[in-house]
Short mmCIF file of C-alpha atoms in Angstrom, two decimals:
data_model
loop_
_atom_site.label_atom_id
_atom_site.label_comp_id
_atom_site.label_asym_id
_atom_site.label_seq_id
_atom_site.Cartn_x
_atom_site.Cartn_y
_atom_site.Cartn_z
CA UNK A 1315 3.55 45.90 39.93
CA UNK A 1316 6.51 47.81 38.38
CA UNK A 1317 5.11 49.62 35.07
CA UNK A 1318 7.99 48.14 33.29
CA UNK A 1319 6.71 44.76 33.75
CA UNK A 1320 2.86 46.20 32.88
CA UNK A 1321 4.47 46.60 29.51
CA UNK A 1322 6.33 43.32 29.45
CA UNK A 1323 3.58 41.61 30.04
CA UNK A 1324 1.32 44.02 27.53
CA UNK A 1325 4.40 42.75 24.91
CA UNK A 1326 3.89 39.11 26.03
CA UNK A 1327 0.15 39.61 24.99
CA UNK A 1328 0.83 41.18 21.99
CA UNK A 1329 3.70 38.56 20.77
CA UNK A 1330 1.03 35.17 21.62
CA UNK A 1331 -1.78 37.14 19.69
CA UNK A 1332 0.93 37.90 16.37
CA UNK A 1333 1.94 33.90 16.92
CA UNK A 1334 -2.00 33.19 16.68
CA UNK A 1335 -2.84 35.40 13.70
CA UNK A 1336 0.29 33.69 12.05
CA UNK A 1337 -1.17 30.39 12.29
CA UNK A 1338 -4.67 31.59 11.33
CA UNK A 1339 -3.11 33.00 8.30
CA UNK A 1340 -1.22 29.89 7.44
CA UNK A 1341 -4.29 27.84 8.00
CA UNK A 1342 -6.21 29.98 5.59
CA UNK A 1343 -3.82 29.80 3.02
CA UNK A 1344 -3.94 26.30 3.01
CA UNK A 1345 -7.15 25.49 3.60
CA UNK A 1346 -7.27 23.97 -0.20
CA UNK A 1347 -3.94 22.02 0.37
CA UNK A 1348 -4.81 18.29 0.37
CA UNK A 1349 -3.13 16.44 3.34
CA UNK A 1350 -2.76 19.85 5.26
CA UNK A 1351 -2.90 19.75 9.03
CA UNK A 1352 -4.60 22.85 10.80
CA UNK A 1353 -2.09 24.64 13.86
CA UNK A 1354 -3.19 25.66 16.95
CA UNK A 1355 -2.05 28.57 19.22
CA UNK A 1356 -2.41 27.70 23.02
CA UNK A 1357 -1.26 29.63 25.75
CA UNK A 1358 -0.70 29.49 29.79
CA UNK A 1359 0.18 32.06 32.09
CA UNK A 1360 3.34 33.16 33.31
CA UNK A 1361 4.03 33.86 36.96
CA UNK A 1362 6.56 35.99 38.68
CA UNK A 1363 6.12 35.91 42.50
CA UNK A 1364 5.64 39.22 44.10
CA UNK A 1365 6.13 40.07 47.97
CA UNK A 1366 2.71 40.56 49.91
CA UNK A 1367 0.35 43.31 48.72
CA UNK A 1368 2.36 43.43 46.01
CA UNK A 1369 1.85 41.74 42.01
CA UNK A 1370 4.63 41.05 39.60
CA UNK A 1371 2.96 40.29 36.18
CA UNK A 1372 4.35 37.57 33.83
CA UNK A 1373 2.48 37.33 31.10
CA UNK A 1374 1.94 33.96 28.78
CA UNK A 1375 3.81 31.36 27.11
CA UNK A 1376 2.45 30.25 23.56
CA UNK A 1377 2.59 27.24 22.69
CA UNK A 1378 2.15 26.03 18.61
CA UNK A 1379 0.23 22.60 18.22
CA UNK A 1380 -0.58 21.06 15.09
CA UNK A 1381 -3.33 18.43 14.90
CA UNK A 1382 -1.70 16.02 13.07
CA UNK A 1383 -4.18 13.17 14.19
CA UNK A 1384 -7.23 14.61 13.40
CA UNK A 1385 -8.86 13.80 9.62
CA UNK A 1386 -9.77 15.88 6.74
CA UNK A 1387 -12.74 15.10 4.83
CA UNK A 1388 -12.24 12.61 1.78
CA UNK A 1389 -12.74 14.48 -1.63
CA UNK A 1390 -13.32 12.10 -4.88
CA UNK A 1391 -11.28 12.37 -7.79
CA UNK A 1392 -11.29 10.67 -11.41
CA UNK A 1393 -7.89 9.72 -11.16
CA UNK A 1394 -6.71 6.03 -9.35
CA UNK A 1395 -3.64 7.30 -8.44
CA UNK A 1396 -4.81 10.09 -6.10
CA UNK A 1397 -5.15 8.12 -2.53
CA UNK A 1398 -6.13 8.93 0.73
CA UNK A 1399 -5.90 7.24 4.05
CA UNK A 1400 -9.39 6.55 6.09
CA UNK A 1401 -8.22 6.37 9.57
CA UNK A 1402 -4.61 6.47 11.12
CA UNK A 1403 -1.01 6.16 9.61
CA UNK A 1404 1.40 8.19 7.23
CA UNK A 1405 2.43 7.53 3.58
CA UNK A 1406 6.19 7.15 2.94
CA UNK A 1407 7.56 9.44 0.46
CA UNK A 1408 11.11 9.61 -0.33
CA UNK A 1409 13.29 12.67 -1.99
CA UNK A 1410 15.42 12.61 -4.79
CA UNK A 1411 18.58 10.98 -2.50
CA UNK A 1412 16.31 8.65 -1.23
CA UNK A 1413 15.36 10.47 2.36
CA UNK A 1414 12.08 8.99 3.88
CA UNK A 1415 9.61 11.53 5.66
CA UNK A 1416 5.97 10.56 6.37
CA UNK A 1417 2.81 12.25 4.69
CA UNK A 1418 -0.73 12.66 4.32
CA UNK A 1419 -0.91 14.25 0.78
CA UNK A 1420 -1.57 11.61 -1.42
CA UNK A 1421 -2.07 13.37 -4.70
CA UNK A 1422 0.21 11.47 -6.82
CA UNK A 1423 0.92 11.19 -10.77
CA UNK A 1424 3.09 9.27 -13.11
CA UNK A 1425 6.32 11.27 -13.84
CA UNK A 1426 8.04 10.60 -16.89
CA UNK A 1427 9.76 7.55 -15.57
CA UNK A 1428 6.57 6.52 -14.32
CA UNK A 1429 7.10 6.70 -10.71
CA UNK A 1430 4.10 8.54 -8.37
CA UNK A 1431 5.02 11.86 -7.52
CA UNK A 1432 3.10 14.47 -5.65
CA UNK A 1433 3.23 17.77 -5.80
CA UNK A 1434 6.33 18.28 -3.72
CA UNK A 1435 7.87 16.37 -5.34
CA UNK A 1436 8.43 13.27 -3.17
CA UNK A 1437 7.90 9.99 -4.25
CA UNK A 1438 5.87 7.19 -3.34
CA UNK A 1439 7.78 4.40 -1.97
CA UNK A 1440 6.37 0.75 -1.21
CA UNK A 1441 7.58 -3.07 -1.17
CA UNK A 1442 7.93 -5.08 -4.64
CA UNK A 1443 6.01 -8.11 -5.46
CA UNK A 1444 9.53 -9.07 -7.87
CA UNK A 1445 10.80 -11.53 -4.97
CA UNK A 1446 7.17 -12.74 -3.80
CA UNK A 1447 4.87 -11.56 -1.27
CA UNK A 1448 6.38 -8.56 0.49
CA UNK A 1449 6.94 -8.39 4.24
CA UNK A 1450 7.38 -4.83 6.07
CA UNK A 1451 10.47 -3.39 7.79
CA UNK A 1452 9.09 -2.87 11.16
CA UNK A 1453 11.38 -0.57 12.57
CA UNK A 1454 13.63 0.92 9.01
CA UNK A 1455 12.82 1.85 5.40
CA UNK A 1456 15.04 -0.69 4.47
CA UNK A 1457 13.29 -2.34 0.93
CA UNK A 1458 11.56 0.29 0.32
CA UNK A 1459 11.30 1.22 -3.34
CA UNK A 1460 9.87 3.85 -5.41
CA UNK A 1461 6.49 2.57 -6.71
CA UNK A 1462 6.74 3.25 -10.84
CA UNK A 1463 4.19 2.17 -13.20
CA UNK A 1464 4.82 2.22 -16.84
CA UNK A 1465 2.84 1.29 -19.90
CA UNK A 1466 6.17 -0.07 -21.83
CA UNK A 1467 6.28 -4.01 -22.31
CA UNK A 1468 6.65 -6.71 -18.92
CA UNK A 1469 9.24 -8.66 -19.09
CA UNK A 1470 7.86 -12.03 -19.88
CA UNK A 1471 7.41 -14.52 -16.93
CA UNK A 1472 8.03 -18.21 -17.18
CA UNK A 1473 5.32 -20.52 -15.60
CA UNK A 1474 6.98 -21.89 -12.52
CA UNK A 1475 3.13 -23.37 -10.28
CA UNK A 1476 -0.32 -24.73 -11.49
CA UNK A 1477 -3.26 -25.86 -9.07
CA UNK A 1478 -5.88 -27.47 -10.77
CA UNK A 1479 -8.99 -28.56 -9.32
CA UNK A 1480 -10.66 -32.06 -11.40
CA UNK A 1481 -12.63 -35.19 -10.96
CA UNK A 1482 -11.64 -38.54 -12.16
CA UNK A 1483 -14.77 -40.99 -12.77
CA UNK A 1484 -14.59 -43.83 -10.57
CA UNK A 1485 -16.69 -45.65 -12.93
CA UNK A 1486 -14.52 -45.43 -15.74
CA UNK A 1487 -12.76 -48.92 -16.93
CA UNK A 1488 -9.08 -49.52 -16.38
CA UNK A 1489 -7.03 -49.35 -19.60
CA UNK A 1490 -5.84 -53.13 -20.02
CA UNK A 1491 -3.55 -51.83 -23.68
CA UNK A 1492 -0.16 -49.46 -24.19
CA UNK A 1493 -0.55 -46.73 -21.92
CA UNK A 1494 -0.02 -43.00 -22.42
CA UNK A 1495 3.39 -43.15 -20.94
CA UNK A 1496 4.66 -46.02 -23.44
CA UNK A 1497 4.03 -42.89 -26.28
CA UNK A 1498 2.81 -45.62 -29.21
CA UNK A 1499 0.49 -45.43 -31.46
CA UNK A 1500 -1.59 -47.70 -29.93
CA UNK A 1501 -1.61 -45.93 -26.25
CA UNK A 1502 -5.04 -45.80 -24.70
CA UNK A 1503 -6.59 -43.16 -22.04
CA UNK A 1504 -9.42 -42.10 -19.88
CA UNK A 1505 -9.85 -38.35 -20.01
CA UNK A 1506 -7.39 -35.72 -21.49
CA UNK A 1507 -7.14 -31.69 -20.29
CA UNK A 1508 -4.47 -29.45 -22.27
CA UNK A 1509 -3.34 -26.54 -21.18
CA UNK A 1510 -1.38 -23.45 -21.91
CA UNK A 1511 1.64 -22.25 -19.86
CA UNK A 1512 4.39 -19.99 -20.87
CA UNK A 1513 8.48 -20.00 -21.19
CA UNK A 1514 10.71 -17.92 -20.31
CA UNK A 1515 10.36 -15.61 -23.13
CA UNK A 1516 6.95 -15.43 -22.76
CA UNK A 1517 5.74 -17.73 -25.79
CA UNK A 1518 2.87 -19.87 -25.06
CA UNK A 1519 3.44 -23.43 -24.28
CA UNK A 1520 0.36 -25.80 -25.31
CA UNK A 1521 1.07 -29.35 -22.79
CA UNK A 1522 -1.52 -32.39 -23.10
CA UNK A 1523 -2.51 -33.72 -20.10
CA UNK A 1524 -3.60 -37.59 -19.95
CA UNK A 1525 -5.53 -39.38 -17.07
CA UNK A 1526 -5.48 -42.86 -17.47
CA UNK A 1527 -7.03 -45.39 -15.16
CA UNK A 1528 -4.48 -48.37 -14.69
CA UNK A 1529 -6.63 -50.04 -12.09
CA UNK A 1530 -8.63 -49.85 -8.93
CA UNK A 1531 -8.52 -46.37 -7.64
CA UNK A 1532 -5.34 -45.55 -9.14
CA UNK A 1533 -4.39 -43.50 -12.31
CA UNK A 1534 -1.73 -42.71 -14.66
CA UNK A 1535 -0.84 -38.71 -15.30
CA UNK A 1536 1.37 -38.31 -17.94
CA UNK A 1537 2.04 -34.77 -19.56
CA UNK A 1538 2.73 -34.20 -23.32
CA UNK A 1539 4.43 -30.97 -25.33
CA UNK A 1540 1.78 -30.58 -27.87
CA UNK A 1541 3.85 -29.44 -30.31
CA UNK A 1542 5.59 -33.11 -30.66
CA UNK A 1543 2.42 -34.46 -31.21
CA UNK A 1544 1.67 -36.51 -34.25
CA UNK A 1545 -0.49 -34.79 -36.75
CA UNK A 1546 -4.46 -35.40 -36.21
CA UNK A 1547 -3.85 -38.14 -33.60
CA UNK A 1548 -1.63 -37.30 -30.87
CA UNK A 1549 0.11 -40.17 -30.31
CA UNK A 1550 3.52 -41.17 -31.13
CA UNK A 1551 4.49 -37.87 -29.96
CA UNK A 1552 8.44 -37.13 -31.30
CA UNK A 1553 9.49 -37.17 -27.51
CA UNK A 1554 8.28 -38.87 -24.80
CA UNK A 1555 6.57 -37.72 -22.00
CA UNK A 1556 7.91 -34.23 -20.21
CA UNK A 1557 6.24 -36.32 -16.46
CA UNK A 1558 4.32 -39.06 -15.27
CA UNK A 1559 3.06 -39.52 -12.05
CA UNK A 1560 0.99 -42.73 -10.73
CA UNK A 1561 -1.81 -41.42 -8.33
CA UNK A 1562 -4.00 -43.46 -6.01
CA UNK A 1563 -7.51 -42.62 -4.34
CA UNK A 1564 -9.28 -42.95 -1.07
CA UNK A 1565 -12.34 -45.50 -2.19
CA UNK A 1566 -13.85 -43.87 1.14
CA UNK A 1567 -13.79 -40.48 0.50
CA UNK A 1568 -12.26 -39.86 -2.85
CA UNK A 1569 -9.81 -37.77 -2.41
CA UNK A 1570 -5.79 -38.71 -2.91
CA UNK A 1571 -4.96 -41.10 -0.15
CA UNK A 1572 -2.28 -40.96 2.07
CA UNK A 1573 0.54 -42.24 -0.18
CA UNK A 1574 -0.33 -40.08 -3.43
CA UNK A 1575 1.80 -37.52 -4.83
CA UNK A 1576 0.67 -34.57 -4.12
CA UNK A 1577 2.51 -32.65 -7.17
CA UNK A 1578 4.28 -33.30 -10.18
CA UNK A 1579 7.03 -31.23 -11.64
CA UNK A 1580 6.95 -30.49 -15.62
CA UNK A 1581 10.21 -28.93 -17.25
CA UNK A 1582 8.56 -26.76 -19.65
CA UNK A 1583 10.40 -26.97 -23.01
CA UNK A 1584 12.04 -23.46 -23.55
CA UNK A 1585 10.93 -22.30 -19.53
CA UNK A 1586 11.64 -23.37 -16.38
CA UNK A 1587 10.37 -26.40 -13.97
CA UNK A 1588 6.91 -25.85 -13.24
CA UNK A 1589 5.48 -27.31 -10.31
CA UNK A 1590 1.68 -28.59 -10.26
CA UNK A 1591 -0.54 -28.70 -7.44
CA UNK A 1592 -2.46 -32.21 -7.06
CA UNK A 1593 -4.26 -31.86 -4.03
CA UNK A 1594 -7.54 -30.73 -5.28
CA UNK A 1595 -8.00 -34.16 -7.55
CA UNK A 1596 -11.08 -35.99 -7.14
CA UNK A 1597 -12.08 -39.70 -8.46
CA UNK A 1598 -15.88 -39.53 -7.70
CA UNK A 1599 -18.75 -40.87 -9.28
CA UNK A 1600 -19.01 -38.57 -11.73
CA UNK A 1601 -17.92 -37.37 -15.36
CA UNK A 1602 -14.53 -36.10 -15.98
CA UNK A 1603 -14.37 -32.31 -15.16
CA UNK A 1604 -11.82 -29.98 -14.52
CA UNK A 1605 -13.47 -27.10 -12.18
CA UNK A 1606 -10.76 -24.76 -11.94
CA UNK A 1607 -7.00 -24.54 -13.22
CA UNK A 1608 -4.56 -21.37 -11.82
CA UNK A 1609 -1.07 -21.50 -13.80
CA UNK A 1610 1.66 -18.53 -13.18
CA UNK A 1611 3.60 -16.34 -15.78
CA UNK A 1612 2.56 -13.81 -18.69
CA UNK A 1613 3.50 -13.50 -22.05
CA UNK A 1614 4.96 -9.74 -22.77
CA UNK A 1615 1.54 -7.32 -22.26
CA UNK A 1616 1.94 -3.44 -22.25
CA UNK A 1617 -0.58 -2.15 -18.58
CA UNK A 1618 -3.94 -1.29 -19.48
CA UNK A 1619 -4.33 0.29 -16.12
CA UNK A 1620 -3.77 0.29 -12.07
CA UNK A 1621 -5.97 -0.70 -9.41
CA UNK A 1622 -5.11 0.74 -5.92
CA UNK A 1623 -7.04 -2.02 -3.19
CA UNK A 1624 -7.79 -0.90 0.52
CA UNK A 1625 -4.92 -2.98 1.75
CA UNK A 1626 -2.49 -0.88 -0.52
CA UNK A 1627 -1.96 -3.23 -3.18
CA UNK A 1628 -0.71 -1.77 -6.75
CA UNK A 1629 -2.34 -4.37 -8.97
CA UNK A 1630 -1.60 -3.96 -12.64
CA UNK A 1631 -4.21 -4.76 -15.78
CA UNK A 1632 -2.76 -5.96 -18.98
CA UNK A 1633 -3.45 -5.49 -22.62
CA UNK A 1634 -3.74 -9.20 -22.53
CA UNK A 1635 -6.04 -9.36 -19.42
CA UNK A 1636 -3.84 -10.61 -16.82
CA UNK A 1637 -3.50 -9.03 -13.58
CA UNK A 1638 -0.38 -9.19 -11.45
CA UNK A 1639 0.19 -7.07 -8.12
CA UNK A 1640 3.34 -5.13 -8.36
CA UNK A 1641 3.80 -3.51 -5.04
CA UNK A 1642 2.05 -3.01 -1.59
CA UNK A 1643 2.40 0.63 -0.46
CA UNK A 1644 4.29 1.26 2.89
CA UNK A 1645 2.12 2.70 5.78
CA UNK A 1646 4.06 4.09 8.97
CA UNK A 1647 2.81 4.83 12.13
CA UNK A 1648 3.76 6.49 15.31
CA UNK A 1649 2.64 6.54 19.11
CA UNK A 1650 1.66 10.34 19.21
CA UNK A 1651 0.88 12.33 15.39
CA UNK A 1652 0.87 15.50 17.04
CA UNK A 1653 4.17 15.80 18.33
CA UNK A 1654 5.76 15.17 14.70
CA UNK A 1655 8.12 17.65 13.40
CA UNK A 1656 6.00 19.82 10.39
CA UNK A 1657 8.28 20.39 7.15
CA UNK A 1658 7.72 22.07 3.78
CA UNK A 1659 5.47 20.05 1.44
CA UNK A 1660 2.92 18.82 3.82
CA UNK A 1661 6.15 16.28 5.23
CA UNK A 1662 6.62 15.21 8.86
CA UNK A 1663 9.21 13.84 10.63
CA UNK A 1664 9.92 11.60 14.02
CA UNK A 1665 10.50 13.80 17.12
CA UNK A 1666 11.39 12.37 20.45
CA UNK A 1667 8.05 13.16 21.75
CA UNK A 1668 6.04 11.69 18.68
CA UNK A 1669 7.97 8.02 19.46
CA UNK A 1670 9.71 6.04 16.65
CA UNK A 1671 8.14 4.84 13.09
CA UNK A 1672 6.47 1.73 13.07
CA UNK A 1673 5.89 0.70 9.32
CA UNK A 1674 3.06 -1.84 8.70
CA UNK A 1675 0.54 -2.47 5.74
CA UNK A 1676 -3.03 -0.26 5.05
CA UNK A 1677 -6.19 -1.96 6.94
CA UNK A 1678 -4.13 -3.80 9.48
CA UNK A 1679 -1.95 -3.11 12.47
CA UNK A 1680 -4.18 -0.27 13.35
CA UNK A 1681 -3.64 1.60 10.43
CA UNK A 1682 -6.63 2.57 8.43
CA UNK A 1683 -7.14 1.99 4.60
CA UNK A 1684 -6.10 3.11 1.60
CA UNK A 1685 -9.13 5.21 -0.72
CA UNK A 1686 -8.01 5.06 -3.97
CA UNK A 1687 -9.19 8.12 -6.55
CA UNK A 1688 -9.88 10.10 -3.20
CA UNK A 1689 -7.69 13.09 -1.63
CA UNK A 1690 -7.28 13.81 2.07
CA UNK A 1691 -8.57 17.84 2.56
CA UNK A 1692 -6.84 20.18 4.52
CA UNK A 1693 -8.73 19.50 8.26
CA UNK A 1694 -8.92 23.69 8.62
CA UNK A 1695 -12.69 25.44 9.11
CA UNK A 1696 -12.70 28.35 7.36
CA UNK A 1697 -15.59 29.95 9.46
CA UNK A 1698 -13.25 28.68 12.78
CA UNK A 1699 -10.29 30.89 11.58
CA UNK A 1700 -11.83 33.75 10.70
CA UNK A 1701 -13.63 33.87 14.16
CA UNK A 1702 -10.17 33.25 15.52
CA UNK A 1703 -8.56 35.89 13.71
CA UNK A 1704 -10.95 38.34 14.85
CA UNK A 1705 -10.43 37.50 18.59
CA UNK A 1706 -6.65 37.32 18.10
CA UNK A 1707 -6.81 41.16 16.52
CA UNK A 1708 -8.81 42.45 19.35
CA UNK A 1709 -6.74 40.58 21.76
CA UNK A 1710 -3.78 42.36 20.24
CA UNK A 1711 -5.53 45.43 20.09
CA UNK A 1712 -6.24 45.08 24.07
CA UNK A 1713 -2.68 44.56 24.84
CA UNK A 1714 -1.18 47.11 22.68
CA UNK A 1715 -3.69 49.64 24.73
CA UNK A 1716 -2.21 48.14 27.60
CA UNK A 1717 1.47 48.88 26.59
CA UNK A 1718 0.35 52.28 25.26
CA UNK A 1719 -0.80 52.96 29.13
CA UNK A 1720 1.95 52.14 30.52
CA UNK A 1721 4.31 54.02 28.34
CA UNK A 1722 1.91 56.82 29.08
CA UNK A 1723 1.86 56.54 32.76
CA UNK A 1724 6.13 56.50 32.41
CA UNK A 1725 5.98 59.97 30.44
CA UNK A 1726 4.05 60.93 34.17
CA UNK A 1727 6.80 59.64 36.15
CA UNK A 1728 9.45 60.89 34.08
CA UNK A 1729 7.41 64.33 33.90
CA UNK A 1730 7.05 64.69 37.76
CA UNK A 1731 11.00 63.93 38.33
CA UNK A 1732 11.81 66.99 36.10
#
């Protein structure tokens, strides 16, 4: 072995041991950042091929691994918005142009404009409830939006679908007079239900529901505006009715037969048609009831508050008590965490060894679920680095003696030639 390679490889030693005390440091120094992933300094030997009786020292390559895919423990926090992932997958956060990179740190809080920042600076991005129930872009962040919460006014919503769930007694006698639908004084009914929907600016909308049996399992529906009612009695109203609808029962089973409507559709005076689910009606042996009725739309309400679910849902609570889900939050994935590219502010990006994003929803798909008032720790042992810093400055100390002997043994040489 040539003494200049002694010290080349003494130099090799001593530049893997600075690499490993830079990622100790780095580890230590963010051992309190929440979503930070530890790095790792590996290293394998170097070999140059030397002629019989003979050794050529190499040294070692480093290597610099980050483990991406291993968890932090969960820390609690008072505040909803702070969210951590329990199991695998990546946040989307987007900068100020709208750039997507993947993350962990999911310390977020209202900006001014309401949207959840962390503290980076990127933005939470996830897919709006505006057009319905969201579906994720598999392979882009296409329809991705920033996820913004404010406490100003919602626009009001007009009532657009009802369900209902109600018996009809099958005891009841038909009506053999002027039925609701003829809108006289002198109309007759079974059972009557009112209920409030909403237009499209939001104002409440009172409609009288009337159930009149007309004859042997089948029934009259007719829907009323309340407020063209007749005062103290209902009938005339000013304007006939808004729908009617003739339904007919199973005598077997009870249920809406085979040839029933299913629905009737209501144009609500001031709103917009509103469609209402029949399927659940009943004509059973039994008083009139209505068990359950679910009717869409919200008059204007400021947000009380958030609720973050496992599945990533943003669901918003009203001053007025409503809740209505706003957006699901974005969860990527990829086929191997720990080759992802690191960036500044606890970002990673797609490599060509870490495999394309995949973007799914929390709790599905592989992906674990969303803690809400939670933060992801920084996955570094404290105890771990130091020991490793003290075995990396020894190390360094070992091959700097080596180096130090070689240059020594060359003063020798040189010393002997003169």
């Amino acid at each position: 072995m040539s003494l200049y390679g002694m010290m080349r490889t003494g130099v090799s030693g001593m530049q893997g041991q600075a690499s490993r005390l830079s990622t100790v440091a780095d580890n230590i120094a963010n051992a309190d950042t929440a979503g930070y992933k530890g790095f790792s300094t590996e290293f394998s030997t170097l070999v140059v091929n030397g002629s019989a009786g003979a050794y050529n020292s190499g040294g070692i390559v480093t290597t610099v691994r980050q483990a991406v895919s291993q968890q932090g423990v969960l820390e609690y926090t008072n505040s909803t918005t702070d969210l951590a992932i329990d199991g695998n997958g990546f946040f989307i956060v987007q900068d100020a142009e709208g750039t997507s990179y993947l993350t962990r740190a999911g310390s977020f809080v209202p900006d001014s404009q309401g949207r959840l920042v962390n503290s980076a600076g990127y933005y939470l991005v996830g897919y709006s409830y505006d057009n319905g129930v969201p579906s994720a872009v598999v392979n882009s962040y296409e329809g991705l939006e920033t996820v913004t919460i404010t406490s100003a006014a919602l626009e009001a919503t007009a009532s657009t679908e009802a369900t209902f769930s109600s018996n009809l007694p099958s005891s009841s006698e038909a009506v053999t007079g002027d039925l609701p639908s003829a809108n006289l004084s002198t109309s007759e009914y079974t059972a009557k239900s009112s209920w409030v929907v909403y237009d499209s600016l939001g104002g409440e909308i009172m409609l009288d529901l009337y159930y009149t049996k007309t004859g042997t399992n089948t029934w009259e529906l007719s829907v009323f505006d309340q407020a063209e009612a007749s005062s103290g009695t209902g009938f005339p109203y000013t304007a006939g009715p808004l729908a009617t609808e003739t339904l007919t029962f199973d005598p077997t089973t009870g249920d809406l037969d085979a040839f029933s409507p299913t629905s009737i559709t209501v144009n609500v005076p001031g709103g917009e048609a509103l469609e209402i689910g029949l399927g659940n009606m009943t004509q059973l042996a039994t008083d009139f009831l209505v068990s359950d009725i679910k009717v869409n739309g919200n008059a204007p309400a400021t947000i009380d508050s958030i609720e973050i679910s496992a599945d990533g849902i943003v669901n918003a609570q009203f001053s007025d008590g409503s809740v209505q889900s706003l957006y699901r939050i974005g969860m990527a994935s990829v086929a191997s965490p720990d080759q992802l590219q690191s960036l500044s502010g606890n970002l990673f990006q797609t490599t060509e060894n870490s495999g394309e994003v995949k973007i799914g929803f929390a709790n599905s798909g592989g992906n674990g679920k969303i803690v809400s008032g939670a933060a992801e720790s920084a996955n570094v042992d404290i105890a771990e680095e130091l020991t490793d810093m003290i075995q990396a400055q020894r190390s360094y100390t070992a091959n700097s003696k080596v180096f130090q002997t070689g240059s020594d043994l060359m003063d020798v040489l040189l010393n002997v030639v003169r």
